[in-house]
Amino acid sequence: MSTDTLSTDTADAASGAEPAEHRPESSGTDRRPLVGAAVTVLLAAGVVTYGILATPDEPKPVPTAAVTYEVRGSGTVKIDFIAHGKQTKSLTVSGSELPWRKDVKVALGTEPTVRIVLDGKGGDAGCAVAVRGKHVQRSTAAGPYGRATCSAPLRPARNASDPTSESGEIP
């Protein structure tokens, strides 16, 4: 007994339909995971590149002025003063022997201030603030726990777009 089998191409030809494309059988390797991994690597590289290129601008320098704090007299004092670092902050020096002097930069538009408090033994002390080399205020304290405060407003820069201080210094 003989059985005849028609191939699909022969059957299509007999029916008048176009023959189907002949597809080679798969070699057994599925490339989809490899393509997915390549796409993932490219996306990660794009994100890293964007992160490097899209870093925020550096903060603009804050205009400052040179300020000198001085404390003179007799006795031991606690000294609080304002200085400028990455941000304006108040610093304290406890039990300081006199005379004491500190040169700092203070942001324009703030008020450089020095406060002194004598200890329980008392004494006589005075504070002074100088801005850009010019004394602008003095004050005195006397007796046990005597207090004095010296401060002076710093005017903002004349040209707000100029990153330098009024004395021409760059912070």
Coordinates of N, CA, C and O in Angstrom, one line a residue:
M1 N 0.8 -1.2 0.0 CA 0.0 0.0 0.0 C 0.9 1.2 0.0 O 1.8 1.3 0.8
S2 N 0.5 2.0 -0.9 CA 1.3 3.2 -1.0 C 0.5 4.4 -0.6 O -0.7 4.5 -1.1
T3 N 1.1 5.3 0.1 CA 0.4 6.5 0.5 C 1.1 7.6 -0.1 O 2.3 7.7 0.1
D4 N 0.4 8.4 -0.7 CA 1.0 9.6 -1.3 C 0.7 10.8 -0.3 O -0.4 11.0 0.1
T5 N 1.8 11.5 -0.1 CA 1.6 12.8 0.7 C 2.0 13.9 -0.2 O 3.0 13.9 -0.9
L6 N 1.2 14.9 0.0 CA 1.4 16.1 -0.8 C 2.1 17.1 0.2 O 1.7 17.3 1.3
S7 N 3.1 17.8 -0.3 CA 3.7 18.8 0.5 C 2.8 20.0 0.5 O 1.9 20.2 -0.4
T8 N 3.0 20.9 1.4 CA 2.2 22.1 1.5 C 2.3 22.9 0.2 O 1.3 23.5 -0.3
D9 N 3.5 23.0 -0.3 CA 3.8 23.7 -1.6 C 2.9 23.1 -2.7 O 2.3 23.9 -3.5
T10 N 2.9 21.8 -2.8 CA 2.2 21.2 -3.8 C 0.7 21.4 -3.6 O -0.1 21.7 -4.6
A11 N 0.2 21.4 -2.4 CA -1.2 21.6 -2.1 C -1.6 23.0 -2.4 O -2.6 23.3 -3.0
D12 N -0.7 24.0 -2.1 CA -1.0 25.4 -2.4 C -1.0 25.6 -3.9 O -1.9 26.3 -4.4
A13 N -0.1 24.9 -4.6 CA 0.0 25.1 -6.0 C -1.3 24.5 -6.7 O -1.8 25.0 -7.6
A14 N -1.7 23.4 -6.1 CA -2.9 22.7 -6.7 C -4.2 23.6 -6.4 O -5.1 23.6 -7.3
S15 N -4.2 24.3 -5.3 CA -5.4 25.1 -5.0 C -5.3 26.5 -5.7 O -6.2 27.2 -5.6
G16 N -4.2 26.8 -6.3 CA -4.0 28.1 -6.9 C -3.5 29.2 -6.0 O -3.4 30.3 -6.4
A17 N -3.2 28.9 -4.8 CA -2.6 29.9 -3.8 C -1.1 30.0 -4.0 O -0.5 29.2 -4.6
E18 N -0.7 31.2 -3.6 CA 0.8 31.5 -3.6 C 1.5 30.5 -2.7 O 1.0 30.2 -1.6
P19 N 2.7 30.0 -3.1 CA 3.4 29.1 -2.2 C 3.9 29.8 -1.0 O 4.3 31.0 -1.1
A20 N 3.9 29.2 0.1 CA 4.4 29.8 1.4 C 5.9 29.9 1.3 O 6.6 29.0 0.7
E21 N 6.5 30.9 2.0 CA 7.9 31.0 2.1 C 8.5 29.8 2.8 O 7.9 29.4 3.8
H22 N 9.6 29.4 2.4 CA 10.2 28.3 3.1 C 11.1 28.9 4.2 O 11.9 29.7 4.0
R23 N 10.8 28.5 5.4 CA 11.5 28.9 6.6 C 12.5 27.9 7.0 O 12.1 26.7 7.3
P24 N 13.7 28.3 7.2 CA 14.7 27.2 7.7 C 14.4 27.0 9.1 O 13.9 27.8 9.9
E25 N 14.6 25.8 9.5 CA 14.3 25.4 10.9 C 15.3 26.2 11.8 O 16.4 26.4 11.5
S26 N 14.8 26.5 13.0 CA 15.6 27.3 14.0 C 16.8 26.4 14.4 O 16.7 25.2 14.6
S27 N 17.9 27.1 14.7 CA 19.1 26.4 15.1 C 19.1 26.1 16.6 O 20.0 25.5 17.1
G28 N 18.0 26.5 17.2 CA 17.8 26.2 18.6 C 18.3 27.3 19.6 O 18.2 27.2 20.8
T29 N 18.8 28.4 19.0 CA 19.3 29.5 19.9 C 18.3 30.6 19.8 O 18.0 31.2 18.7
D30 N 17.8 31.0 21.0 CA 16.8 32.1 21.1 C 17.6 33.4 21.4 O 18.3 33.5 22.4
R31 N 17.6 34.4 20.6 CA 18.4 35.6 20.7 C 17.7 36.7 21.5 O 18.3 37.7 21.8
R32 N 16.5 36.5 21.9 CA 15.7 37.5 22.6 C 16.4 37.9 24.0 O 16.5 39.1 24.3
P33 N 16.9 36.9 24.8 CA 17.6 37.4 26.0 C 18.8 38.2 25.7 O 19.1 39.1 26.5
L34 N 19.6 37.8 24.7 CA 20.8 38.6 24.3 C 20.4 40.0 23.9 O 21.0 41.0 24.3
V35 N 19.4 40.2 23.1 CA 18.9 41.5 22.7 C 18.4 42.3 23.9 O 18.7 43.5 24.0
G36 N 17.7 41.6 24.8 CA 17.2 42.3 26.0 C 18.3 42.8 26.9 O 18.3 43.9 27.4
A37 N 19.4 42.0 27.0 CA 20.6 42.4 27.8 C 21.3 43.6 27.2 O 21.7 44.5 27.8
A38 N 21.4 43.6 25.8 CA 22.1 44.7 25.1 C 21.3 46.0 25.3 O 21.8 47.0 25.5
V39 N 19.9 45.9 25.2 CA 19.1 47.1 25.4 C 19.3 47.6 26.8 O 19.4 48.8 27.0
T40 N 19.3 46.7 27.8 CA 19.4 47.1 29.2 C 20.8 47.8 29.4 O 20.8 48.9 30.1
V41 N 21.9 47.3 28.8 CA 23.2 47.9 29.0 C 23.2 49.3 28.3 O 23.7 50.3 28.9
L42 N 22.6 49.4 27.2 CA 22.5 50.7 26.5 C 21.7 51.8 27.3 O 22.1 52.9 27.4
L43 N 20.6 51.3 27.8 CA 19.8 52.2 28.7 C 20.6 52.7 29.9 O 20.5 53.8 30.3
A44 N 21.3 51.7 30.6 CA 22.0 52.1 31.7 C 23.1 53.1 31.4 O 23.4 54.1 32.1
A45 N 23.8 52.9 30.2 CA 24.8 53.8 29.8 C 24.2 55.2 29.5 O 24.8 56.2 29.9
G46 N 23.0 55.2 29.0 CA 22.4 56.5 28.7 C 22.0 57.2 30.0 O 22.2 58.5 30.1
V47 N 21.6 56.5 31.0 CA 21.2 57.1 32.3 C 22.5 57.7 32.9 O 22.5 58.8 33.5
V48 N 23.6 56.9 32.9 CA 24.8 57.4 33.5 C 25.3 58.7 32.8 O 25.7 59.6 33.4
T49 N 25.3 58.6 31.5 CA 25.8 59.8 30.7 C 24.9 61.0 31.0 O 25.4 62.1 31.2
Y50 N 23.6 60.8 31.1 CA 22.7 61.9 31.4 C 23.0 62.5 32.8 O 23.1 63.7 33.0
G51 N 23.3 61.6 33.7 CA 23.6 62.0 35.1 C 24.9 62.9 35.1 O 25.0 63.8 35.9
I52 N 25.9 62.5 34.3 CA 27.1 63.2 34.3 C 26.9 64.6 33.6 O 27.4 65.6 34.1
L53 N 26.2 64.6 32.5 CA 26.1 65.8 31.7 C 25.0 66.8 32.3 O 25.1 68.0 32.1
A54 N 24.1 66.3 33.1 CA 23.0 67.1 33.6 C 23.2 67.5 35.1 O 22.3 67.7 35.8
T55 N 24.5 67.5 35.6 CA 24.7 67.9 36.9 C 24.3 69.4 37.1 O 24.5 70.2 36.2
P56 N 23.8 69.7 38.3 CA 23.3 71.1 38.5 C 24.5 72.0 38.5 O 25.7 71.7 38.8
D57 N 24.2 73.3 38.2 CA 25.3 74.3 38.2 C 25.8 74.5 39.6 O 25.1 74.3 40.6
E58 N 27.1 74.9 39.6 CA 27.7 75.2 40.9 C 27.0 76.4 41.5 O 26.6 77.3 40.8
P59 N 26.8 76.4 42.9 CA 26.2 77.5 43.5 C 27.1 78.8 43.3 O 28.3 78.7 43.3
K60 N 26.4 79.9 43.1 CA 27.2 81.1 42.9 C 27.8 81.5 44.2 O 27.2 81.3 45.3
P61 N 29.0 82.1 44.2 CA 29.7 82.5 45.4 C 28.9 83.6 46.1 O 28.3 84.5 45.4
V62 N 28.8 83.6 47.4 CA 28.1 84.6 48.2 C 29.1 85.8 48.4 O 30.2 85.6 48.9
P63 N 28.7 87.0 48.1 CA 29.6 88.2 48.3 C 29.8 88.4 49.8 O 28.9 88.2 50.6
T64 N 31.0 88.6 50.2 CA 31.4 88.8 51.6 C 32.2 90.1 51.8 O 32.6 90.7 50.8
A65 N 32.4 90.5 53.0 CA 33.2 91.6 53.4 C 34.1 91.1 54.5 O 33.7 90.3 55.3
A66 N 35.3 91.7 54.6 CA 36.2 91.4 55.7 C 35.8 92.1 57.0 O 35.5 93.3 57.0
V67 N 35.7 91.3 58.0 CA 35.2 91.9 59.3 C 36.3 91.5 60.4 O 36.8 90.3 60.4
T68 N 36.6 92.4 61.3 CA 37.5 92.1 62.4 C 36.8 92.3 63.7 O 36.1 93.4 63.9
Y69 N 36.8 91.3 64.5 CA 36.2 91.4 65.9 C 37.4 91.6 66.8 O 38.4 90.9 66.7
E70 N 37.3 92.5 67.8 CA 38.3 92.6 68.9 C 37.7 92.7 70.2 O 36.6 93.3 70.4
V71 N 38.3 92.1 71.2 CA 37.9 92.2 72.6 C 39.1 92.5 73.4 O 40.1 91.8 73.3
R72 N 39.1 93.6 74.2 CA 40.2 94.0 75.0 C 39.8 94.2 76.4 O 38.6 94.5 76.6
G73 N 40.7 94.2 77.3 CA 40.4 94.5 78.7 C 41.0 93.5 79.7 O 42.0 92.9 79.3
S74 N 40.4 93.4 80.8 CA 40.9 92.4 81.8 C 39.8 91.5 82.2 O 38.6 91.8 82.2
G75 N 40.2 90.3 82.6 CA 39.2 89.3 82.9 C 39.1 88.2 81.9 O 39.8 88.2 80.9
T76 N 38.2 87.2 82.2 CA 38.0 86.1 81.3 C 36.6 86.2 80.7 O 35.7 86.5 81.5
V77 N 36.5 86.0 79.4 CA 35.1 86.2 78.8 C 34.7 85.1 77.9 O 35.6 84.3 77.4
K78 N 33.4 85.0 77.7 CA 32.8 84.1 76.7 C 32.5 85.0 75.5 O 31.9 86.1 75.7
I79 N 33.0 84.6 74.3 CA 32.8 85.4 73.1 C 32.0 84.6 72.1 O 32.3 83.5 71.7
D80 N 30.9 85.3 71.6 CA 30.1 84.7 70.5 C 30.2 85.7 69.3 O 30.1 86.9 69.5
F81 N 30.5 85.1 68.1 CA 30.6 85.9 67.0 C 30.1 85.2 65.7 O 29.9 84.0 65.7
I82 N 29.8 86.0 64.7 CA 29.3 85.4 63.4 C 30.4 85.4 62.4 O 31.1 86.3 62.3
A83 N 30.5 84.2 61.7 CA 31.5 84.0 60.7 C 30.8 83.4 59.5 O 29.7 82.9 59.6
H84 N 31.5 83.4 58.4 CA 30.9 82.9 57.1 C 31.8 81.8 56.6 O 32.9 81.9 56.4
G85 N 31.2 80.6 56.5 CA 31.8 79.5 55.9 C 31.0 79.1 54.6 O 30.7 80.0 53.8
K86 N 30.6 77.9 54.5 CA 29.7 77.5 53.5 C 28.3 78.1 53.7 O 27.5 78.3 52.9
Q87 N 28.1 78.4 55.0 CA 26.9 79.1 55.4 C 27.2 80.0 56.6 O 28.1 79.7 57.3
T88 N 26.4 81.0 56.8 CA 26.7 81.9 58.0 C 26.4 81.1 59.3 O 25.4 80.4 59.3
K89 N 27.3 81.2 60.2 CA 27.1 80.5 61.5 C 27.6 81.3 62.6 O 28.5 82.1 62.5
S90 N 27.1 81.0 63.8 CA 27.6 81.7 65.0 C 28.6 80.7 65.7 O 28.4 79.5 65.8
L91 N 29.7 81.3 66.2 CA 30.7 80.5 66.9 C 30.9 81.0 68.3 O 30.7 82.2 68.5
T92 N 31.4 80.2 69.2 CA 31.6 80.6 70.6 C 33.0 80.2 71.0 O 33.4 79.1 70.7
V93 N 33.6 81.1 71.7 CA 34.9 80.9 72.3 C 34.7 81.1 73.8 O 34.4 82.2 74.2
S94 N 34.8 80.0 74.6 CA 34.6 80.1 76.0 C 35.9 80.3 76.8 O 36.9 79.6 76.5
G95 N 35.8 81.1 77.9 CA 37.0 81.2 78.7 C 38.2 81.8 78.1 O 39.3 81.5 78.4
S96 N 38.0 82.7 77.1 CA 39.1 83.3 76.4 C 39.9 84.4 77.2 O 39.3 85.2 77.9
E97 N 41.2 84.3 77.1 CA 42.0 85.3 77.8 C 42.1 86.5 76.8 O 42.0 86.4 75.6
L98 N 42.2 87.7 77.4 CA 42.2 88.9 76.6 C 43.6 89.4 76.5 O 44.5 89.2 77.3
P99 N 44.0 90.2 75.4 CA 43.1 90.6 74.3 C 42.9 89.4 73.3 O 43.6 88.5 73.2
W100 N 41.8 89.6 72.5 CA 41.4 88.6 71.6 C 41.0 89.3 70.3 O 40.4 90.4 70.3
R101 N 41.4 88.7 69.1 CA 41.1 89.3 67.8 C 40.8 88.2 66.8 O 41.4 87.1 66.9
K102 N 39.8 88.4 66.0 CA 39.5 87.4 64.9 C 39.1 88.1 63.7 O 38.2 89.0 63.7
D103 N 39.7 87.7 62.5 CA 39.4 88.3 61.2 C 38.6 87.2 60.5 O 39.0 86.0 60.4
V104 N 37.4 87.6 60.0 CA 36.5 86.6 59.3 C 35.9 87.3 58.1 O 36.0 88.5 57.9
K105 N 35.2 86.4 57.3 CA 34.4 86.9 56.2 C 33.0 86.8 56.6 O 32.6 85.7 57.1
V106 N 32.2 87.8 56.3 CA 30.8 87.7 56.6 C 30.0 88.1 55.4 O 30.4 89.0 54.6
A107 N 28.9 87.3 55.1 CA 28.1 87.6 53.9 C 27.5 89.0 54.0 O 26.9 89.4 55.0
L108 N 27.5 89.6 52.8 CA 26.9 90.9 52.7 C 25.4 90.7 52.9 O 24.8 89.7 52.5
G109 N 24.7 91.7 53.5 CA 23.3 91.7 53.8 C 23.0 91.1 55.2 O 21.9 91.1 55.7
T110 N 24.1 90.6 55.9 CA 23.9 90.1 57.3 C 24.5 91.1 58.2 O 25.1 92.1 57.8
E111 N 24.5 90.8 59.5 CA 25.0 91.8 60.5 C 26.1 91.1 61.3 O 25.8 90.3 62.1
P112 N 27.3 91.5 61.0 CA 28.4 90.9 61.9 C 28.2 91.4 63.3 O 28.0 92.5 63.6
T113 N 28.3 90.4 64.2 CA 28.0 90.7 65.6 C 29.0 89.9 66.5 O 29.3 88.8 66.2
V114 N 29.5 90.6 67.5 CA 30.3 90.0 68.6 C 29.6 90.3 69.9 O 29.3 91.4 70.2
R115 N 29.4 89.2 70.7 CA 28.9 89.4 72.1 C 29.9 88.9 73.1 O 30.4 87.8 72.9
I116 N 30.0 89.7 74.2 CA 30.9 89.2 75.2 C 30.2 89.1 76.6 O 29.3 89.9 76.8
V117 N 30.6 88.1 77.4 CA 30.1 88.0 78.7 C 31.2 87.7 79.6 O 31.9 86.7 79.4
L118 N 31.5 88.6 80.6 CA 32.5 88.3 81.6 C 32.1 87.2 82.5 O 30.9 86.9 82.7
D119 N 33.1 86.5 83.1 CA 32.8 85.4 84.0 C 32.4 86.0 85.4 O 32.4 87.2 85.6
G120 N 32.2 85.1 86.4 CA 31.7 85.6 87.7 C 32.8 86.4 88.5 O 32.4 87.1 89.4
K121 N 34.0 86.3 88.1 CA 35.1 87.1 88.7 C 35.0 88.6 88.3 O 35.6 89.5 88.9
G122 N 34.3 88.8 87.2 CA 34.2 90.2 86.7 C 35.4 90.7 85.9 O 36.2 89.9 85.4
G123 N 35.5 92.0 85.9 CA 36.6 92.6 85.1 C 36.0 93.8 84.3 O 34.8 94.2 84.5
D124 N 36.8 94.3 83.4 CA 36.4 95.3 82.4 C 36.8 94.9 81.0 O 38.0 94.5 80.8
A125 N 35.9 94.8 80.1 CA 36.2 94.4 78.7 C 35.4 95.3 77.8 O 34.3 95.8 78.1
G126 N 35.9 95.4 76.6 CA 35.2 96.1 75.5 C 35.4 95.3 74.2 O 36.4 94.7 74.0
C127 N 34.3 95.4 73.4 CA 34.3 94.8 72.1 C 34.3 95.9 71.0 O 33.9 97.0 71.3
A128 N 34.8 95.5 69.8 CA 34.8 96.4 68.7 C 34.6 95.6 67.4 O 35.0 94.4 67.3
V129 N 33.9 96.2 66.5 CA 33.7 95.6 65.1 C 34.3 96.6 64.1 O 33.9 97.7 64.1
A130 N 35.1 96.0 63.2 CA 35.6 96.8 62.1 C 35.2 96.1 60.8 O 35.3 94.9 60.7
V131 N 34.7 96.9 59.9 CA 34.3 96.4 58.5 C 35.2 97.0 57.5 O 35.3 98.2 57.4
R132 N 35.8 96.1 56.7 CA 36.8 96.6 55.7 C 37.8 97.5 56.3 O 38.2 98.5 55.7
G133 N 38.3 97.2 57.5 CA 39.3 98.0 58.1 C 38.9 99.3 58.9 O 39.7 99.9 59.5
K134 N 37.6 99.6 58.8 CA 37.1 100.8 59.5 C 36.3 100.4 60.7 O 35.3 99.6 60.6
H135 N 36.6 100.9 61.9 CA 35.9 100.6 63.1 C 34.5 101.2 63.0 O 34.3 102.4 62.7
V136 N 33.4 100.4 63.3 CA 32.1 100.9 63.2 C 31.3 100.9 64.5 O 30.3 101.6 64.6
Q137 N 31.7 100.1 65.5 CA 31.1 100.1 66.7 C 32.0 99.6 67.8 O 32.8 98.7 67.6
R138 N 31.8 100.2 69.1 CA 32.5 99.7 70.3 C 31.5 99.7 71.4 O 30.5 100.4 71.4
S139 N 31.7 98.8 72.4 CA 30.9 98.7 73.5 C 31.7 98.1 74.7 O 32.7 97.5 74.4
T140 N 31.3 98.4 75.9 CA 32.0 97.9 77.1 C 31.1 97.1 78.0 O 29.9 97.3 78.1
A141 N 31.8 96.3 78.8 CA 31.1 95.5 79.8 C 32.0 95.6 81.1 O 33.2 95.7 81.0
A142 N 31.4 95.6 82.3 CA 32.1 95.6 83.5 C 31.4 94.8 84.6 O 30.2 94.6 84.6
G143 N 32.2 94.3 85.6 CA 31.7 93.6 86.7 C 31.4 92.1 86.4 O 31.5 91.7 85.3
P144 N 31.0 91.4 87.5 CA 30.7 90.0 87.3 C 29.5 89.8 86.3 O 28.5 90.5 86.3
Y145 N 29.7 89.0 85.3 CA 28.8 88.6 84.3 C 28.4 89.8 83.4 O 27.3 89.9 82.8
G146 N 29.2 90.8 83.4 CA 29.0 92.0 82.5 C 28.9 91.6 81.1 O 29.5 90.7 80.6
R147 N 28.0 92.3 80.3 CA 27.8 91.9 78.9 C 27.9 93.1 78.0 O 27.6 94.3 78.4
A148 N 28.3 92.9 76.8 CA 28.4 93.9 75.8 C 28.2 93.3 74.4 O 28.5 92.1 74.2
T149 N 27.6 94.0 73.5 CA 27.4 93.6 72.1 C 27.8 94.6 71.1 O 27.5 95.8 71.3
C150 N 28.5 94.2 70.1 CA 28.9 95.1 69.0 C 28.4 94.5 67.7 O 28.6 93.3 67.5
S151 N 27.8 95.3 66.8 CA 27.4 94.9 65.5 C 27.3 96.0 64.6 O 27.3 97.2 64.9
A152 N 27.2 95.6 63.3 CA 27.1 96.6 62.2 C 26.5 96.0 61.0 O 26.9 94.9 60.6
P153 N 25.5 96.6 60.4 CA 24.9 96.0 59.2 C 25.9 96.1 58.0 O 26.7 97.0 57.9
L154 N 25.9 95.0 57.2 CA 26.7 95.0 56.0 C 25.8 95.2 54.8 O 24.8 94.5 54.7
R155 N 26.1 96.2 54.1 CA 25.2 96.6 52.9 C 25.4 95.5 51.8 O 26.5 95.0 51.6
P156 N 24.3 95.2 51.1 CA 24.5 94.3 50.0 C 25.4 94.9 48.9 O 25.6 96.1 48.9
A157 N 25.9 94.1 48.1 CA 26.8 94.6 47.0 C 26.1 95.6 46.1 O 24.9 95.5 45.9
R158 N 26.9 96.5 45.7 CA 26.3 97.6 44.8 C 25.7 97.0 43.5 O 24.7 97.4 43.1
N159 N 26.4 96.0 43.0 CA 26.0 95.4 41.7 C 25.6 93.9 42.1 O 26.5 93.1 42.3
A160 N 24.4 93.6 42.3 CA 23.9 92.3 42.8 C 24.4 91.1 41.9 O 24.6 90.0 42.4
S161 N 24.7 91.4 40.6 CA 25.2 90.3 39.8 C 26.7 90.1 39.9 O 27.2 89.1 39.4
D162 N 27.4 90.9 40.6 CA 28.8 90.8 40.8 C 29.1 89.9 42.0 O 28.7 90.1 43.1
P163 N 29.8 88.7 41.7 CA 30.1 87.7 42.8 C 31.2 88.1 43.7 O 31.4 87.5 44.7
T164 N 31.9 89.3 43.5 CA 32.9 89.7 44.4 C 32.4 90.5 45.5 O 31.3 91.1 45.4
S165 N 33.1 90.6 46.6 CA 32.7 91.5 47.7 C 33.0 92.9 47.3 O 33.6 93.2 46.3
E166 N 32.5 93.8 48.2 CA 32.7 95.2 47.9 C 34.1 95.6 48.0 O 34.6 96.6 47.4
S167 N 35.0 94.8 48.6 CA 36.4 95.1 48.7 C 37.1 94.5 47.5 O 38.4 94.5 47.4
G168 N 36.4 93.8 46.6 CA 37.0 93.2 45.5 C 37.4 91.7 45.7 O 38.1 91.1 44.9
E169 N 37.1 91.2 46.9 CA 37.6 89.9 47.3 C 36.6 88.9 46.8 O 35.4 89.1 46.7
I170 N 37.1 87.7 46.3 CA 36.2 86.6 46.0 C 36.2 85.6 47.2 O 37.3 85.2 47.6
P171 N 35.0 85.3 47.7 CA 35.0 84.4 48.9 C 35.6 83.1 48.6 O 35.6 82.6 47.6

